XYZ file of C-alpha atoms in Angstrom:
341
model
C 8.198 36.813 -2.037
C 6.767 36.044 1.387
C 3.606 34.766 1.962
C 2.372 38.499 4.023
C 3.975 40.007 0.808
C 2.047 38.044 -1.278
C -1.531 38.555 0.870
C -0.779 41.807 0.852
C -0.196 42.302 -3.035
C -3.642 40.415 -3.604
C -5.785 41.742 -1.200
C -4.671 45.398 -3.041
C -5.479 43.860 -6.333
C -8.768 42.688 -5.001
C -9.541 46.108 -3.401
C -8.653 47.712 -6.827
C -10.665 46.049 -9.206
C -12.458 42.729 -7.857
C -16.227 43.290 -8.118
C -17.473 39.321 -8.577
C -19.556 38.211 -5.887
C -17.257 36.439 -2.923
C -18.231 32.880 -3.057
C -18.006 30.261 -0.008
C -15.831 26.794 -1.030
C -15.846 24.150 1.415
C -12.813 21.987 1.260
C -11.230 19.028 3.742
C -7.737 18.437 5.697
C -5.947 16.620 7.806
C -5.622 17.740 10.990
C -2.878 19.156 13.656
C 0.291 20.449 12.097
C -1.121 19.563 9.081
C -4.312 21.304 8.941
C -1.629 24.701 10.263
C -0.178 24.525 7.264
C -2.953 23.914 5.042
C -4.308 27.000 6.131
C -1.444 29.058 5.893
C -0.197 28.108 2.896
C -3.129 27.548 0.957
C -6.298 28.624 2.174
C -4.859 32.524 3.181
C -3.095 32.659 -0.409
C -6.424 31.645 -2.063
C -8.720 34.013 -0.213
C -6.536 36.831 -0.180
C -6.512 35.962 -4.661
C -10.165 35.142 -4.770
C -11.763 37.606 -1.923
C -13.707 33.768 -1.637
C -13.968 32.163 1.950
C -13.186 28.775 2.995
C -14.555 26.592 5.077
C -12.145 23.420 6.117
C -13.461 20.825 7.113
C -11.657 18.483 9.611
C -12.537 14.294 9.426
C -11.592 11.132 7.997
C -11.726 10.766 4.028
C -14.039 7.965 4.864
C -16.190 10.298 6.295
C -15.720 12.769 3.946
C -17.036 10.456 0.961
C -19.933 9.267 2.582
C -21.139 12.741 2.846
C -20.474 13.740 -0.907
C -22.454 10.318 -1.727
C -25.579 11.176 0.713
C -25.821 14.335 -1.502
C -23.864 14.112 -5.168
C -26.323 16.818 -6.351
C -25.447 18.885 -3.824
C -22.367 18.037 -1.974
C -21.433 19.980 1.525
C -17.353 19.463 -0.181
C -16.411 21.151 -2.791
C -12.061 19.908 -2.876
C -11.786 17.231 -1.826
C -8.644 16.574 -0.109
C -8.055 12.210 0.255
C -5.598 9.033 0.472
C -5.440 6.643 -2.255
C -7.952 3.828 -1.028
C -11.103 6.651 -0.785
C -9.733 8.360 -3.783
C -10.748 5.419 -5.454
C -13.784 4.656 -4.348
C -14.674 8.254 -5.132
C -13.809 7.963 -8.788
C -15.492 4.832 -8.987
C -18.444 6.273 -7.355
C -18.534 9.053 -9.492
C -18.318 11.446 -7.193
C -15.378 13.829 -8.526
C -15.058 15.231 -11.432
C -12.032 14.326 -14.101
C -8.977 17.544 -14.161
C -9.067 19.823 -16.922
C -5.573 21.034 -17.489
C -7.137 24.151 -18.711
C -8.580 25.034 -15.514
C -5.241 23.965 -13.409
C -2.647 25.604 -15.300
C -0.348 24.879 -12.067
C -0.447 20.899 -13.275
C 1.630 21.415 -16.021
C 4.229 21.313 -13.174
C 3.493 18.197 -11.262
C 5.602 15.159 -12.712
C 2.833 12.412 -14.660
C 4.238 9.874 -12.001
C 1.863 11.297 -9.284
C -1.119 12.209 -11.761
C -1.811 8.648 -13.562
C -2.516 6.759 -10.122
C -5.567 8.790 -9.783
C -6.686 7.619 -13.826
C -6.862 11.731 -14.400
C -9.404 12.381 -11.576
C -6.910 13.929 -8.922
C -3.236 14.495 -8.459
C -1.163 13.686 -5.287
C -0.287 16.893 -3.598
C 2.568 15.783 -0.980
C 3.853 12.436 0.295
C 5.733 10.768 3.132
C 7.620 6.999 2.574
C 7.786 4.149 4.821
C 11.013 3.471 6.161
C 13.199 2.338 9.358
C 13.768 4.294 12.072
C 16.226 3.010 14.522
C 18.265 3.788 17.535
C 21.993 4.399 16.599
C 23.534 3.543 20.201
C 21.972 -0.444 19.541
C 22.047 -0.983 16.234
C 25.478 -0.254 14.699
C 24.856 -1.801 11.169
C 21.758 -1.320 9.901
C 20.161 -3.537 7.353
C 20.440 -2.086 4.133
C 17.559 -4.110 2.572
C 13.700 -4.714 3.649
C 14.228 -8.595 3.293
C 17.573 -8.657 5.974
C 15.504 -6.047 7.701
C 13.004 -8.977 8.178
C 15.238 -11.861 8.328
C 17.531 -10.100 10.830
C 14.357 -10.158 13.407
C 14.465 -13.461 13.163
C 18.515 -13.963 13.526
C 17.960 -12.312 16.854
C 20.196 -8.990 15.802
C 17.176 -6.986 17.416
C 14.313 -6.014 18.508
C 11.926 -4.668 15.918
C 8.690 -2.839 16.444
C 6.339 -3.194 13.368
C 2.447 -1.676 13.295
C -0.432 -3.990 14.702
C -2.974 -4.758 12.390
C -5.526 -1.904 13.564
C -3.111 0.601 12.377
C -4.875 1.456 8.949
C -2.477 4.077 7.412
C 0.307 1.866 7.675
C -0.419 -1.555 8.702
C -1.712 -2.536 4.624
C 1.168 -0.990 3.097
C 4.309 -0.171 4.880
C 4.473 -4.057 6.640
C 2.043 -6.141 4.061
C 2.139 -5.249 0.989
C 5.855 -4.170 1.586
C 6.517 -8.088 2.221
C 4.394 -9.562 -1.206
C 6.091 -7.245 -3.137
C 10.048 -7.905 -1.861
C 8.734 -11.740 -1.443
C 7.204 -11.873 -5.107
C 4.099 -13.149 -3.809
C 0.618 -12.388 -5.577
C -2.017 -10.508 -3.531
C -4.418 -12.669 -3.595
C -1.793 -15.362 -1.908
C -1.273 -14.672 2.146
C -0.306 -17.783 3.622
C 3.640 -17.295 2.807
C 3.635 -13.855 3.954
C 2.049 -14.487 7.514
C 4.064 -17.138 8.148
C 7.250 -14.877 7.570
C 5.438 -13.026 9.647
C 4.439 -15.813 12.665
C 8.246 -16.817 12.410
C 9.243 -13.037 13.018
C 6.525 -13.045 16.197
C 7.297 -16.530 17.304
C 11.109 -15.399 17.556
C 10.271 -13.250 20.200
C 12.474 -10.141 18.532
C 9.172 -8.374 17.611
C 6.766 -6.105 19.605
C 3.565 -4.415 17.824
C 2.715 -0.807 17.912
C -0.978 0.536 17.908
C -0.510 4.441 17.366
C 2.525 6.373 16.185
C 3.616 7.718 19.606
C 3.595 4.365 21.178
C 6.277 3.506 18.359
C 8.648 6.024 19.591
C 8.048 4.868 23.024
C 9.086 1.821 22.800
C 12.544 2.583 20.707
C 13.286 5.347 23.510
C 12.399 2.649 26.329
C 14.396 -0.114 25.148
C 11.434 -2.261 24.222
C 12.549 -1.985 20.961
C 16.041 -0.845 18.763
C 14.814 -0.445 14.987
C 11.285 -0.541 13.039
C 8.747 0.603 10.144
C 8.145 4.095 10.555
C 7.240 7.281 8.426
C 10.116 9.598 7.082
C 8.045 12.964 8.032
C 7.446 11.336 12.196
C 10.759 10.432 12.254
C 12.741 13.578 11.226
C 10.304 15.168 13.589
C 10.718 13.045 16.800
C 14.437 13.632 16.107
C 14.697 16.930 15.936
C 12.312 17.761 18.874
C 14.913 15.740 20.904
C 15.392 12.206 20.253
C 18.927 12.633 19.597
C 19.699 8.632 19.003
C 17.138 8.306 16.239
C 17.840 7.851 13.072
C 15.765 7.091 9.746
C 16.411 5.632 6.047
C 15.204 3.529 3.370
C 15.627 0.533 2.890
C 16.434 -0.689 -0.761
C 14.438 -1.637 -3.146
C 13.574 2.152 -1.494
C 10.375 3.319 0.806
C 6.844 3.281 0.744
C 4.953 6.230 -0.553
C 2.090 7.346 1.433
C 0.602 10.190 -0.416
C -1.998 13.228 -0.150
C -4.594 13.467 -3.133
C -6.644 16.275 -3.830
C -9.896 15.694 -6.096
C -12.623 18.628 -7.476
C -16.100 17.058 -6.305
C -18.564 16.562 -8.987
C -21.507 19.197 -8.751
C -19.134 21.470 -6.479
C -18.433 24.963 -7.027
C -16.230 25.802 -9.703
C -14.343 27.589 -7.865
C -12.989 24.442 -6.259
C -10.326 24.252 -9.755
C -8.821 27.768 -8.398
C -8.302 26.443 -5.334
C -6.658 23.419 -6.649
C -4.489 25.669 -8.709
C -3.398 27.454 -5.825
C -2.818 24.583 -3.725
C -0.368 23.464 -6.582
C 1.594 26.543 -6.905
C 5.474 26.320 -6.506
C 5.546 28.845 -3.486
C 2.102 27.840 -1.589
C 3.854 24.450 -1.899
C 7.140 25.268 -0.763
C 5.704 26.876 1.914
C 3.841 23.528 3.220
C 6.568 21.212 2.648
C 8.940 23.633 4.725
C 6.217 23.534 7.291
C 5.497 19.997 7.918
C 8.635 17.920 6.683
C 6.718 16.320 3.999
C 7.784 16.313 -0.079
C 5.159 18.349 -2.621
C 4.769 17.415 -5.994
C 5.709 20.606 -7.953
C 8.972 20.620 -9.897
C 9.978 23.651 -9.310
C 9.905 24.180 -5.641
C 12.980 24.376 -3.723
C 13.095 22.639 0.277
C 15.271 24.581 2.717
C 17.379 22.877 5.266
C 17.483 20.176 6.371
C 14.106 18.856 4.401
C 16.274 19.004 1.131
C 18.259 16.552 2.288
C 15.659 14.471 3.794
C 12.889 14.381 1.263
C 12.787 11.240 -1.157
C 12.539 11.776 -4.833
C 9.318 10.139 -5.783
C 11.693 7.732 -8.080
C 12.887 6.663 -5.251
C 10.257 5.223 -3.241
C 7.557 2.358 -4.263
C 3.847 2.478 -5.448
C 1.311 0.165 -3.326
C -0.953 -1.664 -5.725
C -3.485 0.409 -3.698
C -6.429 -0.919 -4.997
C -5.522 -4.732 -4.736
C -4.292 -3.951 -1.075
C -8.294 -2.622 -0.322
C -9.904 -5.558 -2.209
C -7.612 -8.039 -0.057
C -7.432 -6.575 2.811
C -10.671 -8.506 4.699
C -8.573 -11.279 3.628
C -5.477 -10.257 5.030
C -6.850 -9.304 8.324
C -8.913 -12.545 8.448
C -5.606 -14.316 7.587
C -3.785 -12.414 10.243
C -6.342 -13.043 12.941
C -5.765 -16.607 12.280
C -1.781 -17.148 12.281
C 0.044 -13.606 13.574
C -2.665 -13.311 16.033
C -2.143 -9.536 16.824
């Protein structure tokens, strides 16, 4: 069924027999192609159902959270859409409210794997992993693991961009935490991993990027050949017309960067419909085809070519993400002090 089909079948149903009053839900997003989809795949399916409106609300989760907090009794959110790091302060803040299966009956279908991380008070909605992207014309052989990925910079077999510390949605996981965990290196423990780091820098194979296009200028300018990069970017930058770039995984596999969505405590109620609908198998479907990311129900089905781009969440690798937030003042200070950019 498409998605005018299926506006159409429930604004008739509404029409026919709806008489509740229509109730205003404010929820967040991300924005540019993602806050596109968000509204056509979700918020037009739920409205249409619900005869509710919907007010998104465009920000930072940061953001986001401080405003719930300046007003639990009365939040201006009512869905909270998040990351991991504010999804956790959130719960700990007691700000949402813990999922009632009863209320999402759409959960049944979302694997356990990307429920427990949020301790029952949220579920990851869609994800993205950490990989390389590199230039095929300059680098012929690839490294097939993260730790000859890093020891190759150092060889000299190429250049390798990697994200500056400022660059918060990938800096802490996709480059830090990715080197304690293939290093074996407690958290709490820095000084080994910077100084695989400062030998990386000090080999002179390594340039820093600060925002995502500036990553995919320097591959196509020759700055650099191959670096840490996000799977959903990539496929993108390639098929709008960067021909030479390609993009895998490294093993032991990728870094998950996933989408949470939480019910706010003291919200409208209506907030668990929208929840449900935002976890249906078509609504879903509908925004993975749209943006290039993976969704989290089992049952949906990726046309070409995201079905054979999409990681299997057994695939890729959980951040601790709430060590990486309680060391990462550490980390930066740490940083500041040896990598020095």
């Amino acid at each position: 069924m498409t998605i005018k089909t299926r506006l159409l079948a429930s604004t008739l149903l509404i029409a026919a027999g709806t008489t509740a009053q229509a109730e205003n839900l404010s929820v967040t997003a991300f924005g540019g192609s993602w806050e596109q989809a968000f509204r056509t795949c979700y918020v037009e399916p739920y409205v249409a159902a619900s005869g509710n409106t919907v007010d998104v609300n465009i920000g930072s989760p940061t953001q986001w959270v401080n405003q719930i907090a300046a007003n639990a009794d009365n939040p201006p959110i009512d869905v909270l859409v998040n990351l991991m790091d504010t999804a956790a302060i959130a719960i700990n803040d007691e700000l949402v409210e813990p999922f009632d299966a009863t209320k999402i009956p759409n959960l049944a279908k979302v694997p356990e794997a990307f429920q427990t991380p949020l301790q029952g008070y949220g579920t990851v909605i869609n994800f993205g992993a950490a990989g390389l992207g590199y230039m095929e014309s300059r680098v012929s052989n690839p490294p097939q693991d993260w730790t000859a990925f890093f020891d190759g910079i150092i060889a000299g077999d190429y250049v390798a961009s990697l994200p500056g510390i400022n660059v918060g949605s990938t800096t802490p996981t996709a480059l830090l935490w990715n080197l304690f965990d293939i290093m074996e290196i407690p958290l709490d423990q820095p000084e080994e991993v910077m100084a695989k780091l400062s030998e990386a820098v000090e080999s002179g194979n390594v340039i820093f990027f600060n925002d995502m296009n500036q990553y995919l200028t320097q591959l196509q300018s020759g700055e650099a050949d191959i670096g840490i990069y996000w799977d959903g970017r990539a496929w993108t930058a390639k098929d709008g017309g960067i021909d030479d770039l390609n993009f895998y995984y490294p093993q032991p596999g990728g870094i998950i960067s996933p989408s949470v969505v939480q019910k706010v405590a003291n919200g409208s109620d209506a907030g668990w419909d929208f929840i449900n609908t935002m976890l249906d198998a078509e609504n879903q479907g509908c925004f993975a085809n749209a943006v290039g990311y993976a969704v989290v129900n089992s049952e949906v089905e990726y046309a070409e070519p995201l079905a054979s781009r999409a990681p299997s969440y057994q695939d890729v690798r959980w951040p601790d993400f709430a060590g990486i937030s309680e060391q990462m003042p550490t980390w930066v200070d740490q940083w500041n002090r040896t990598v020095g950019r």
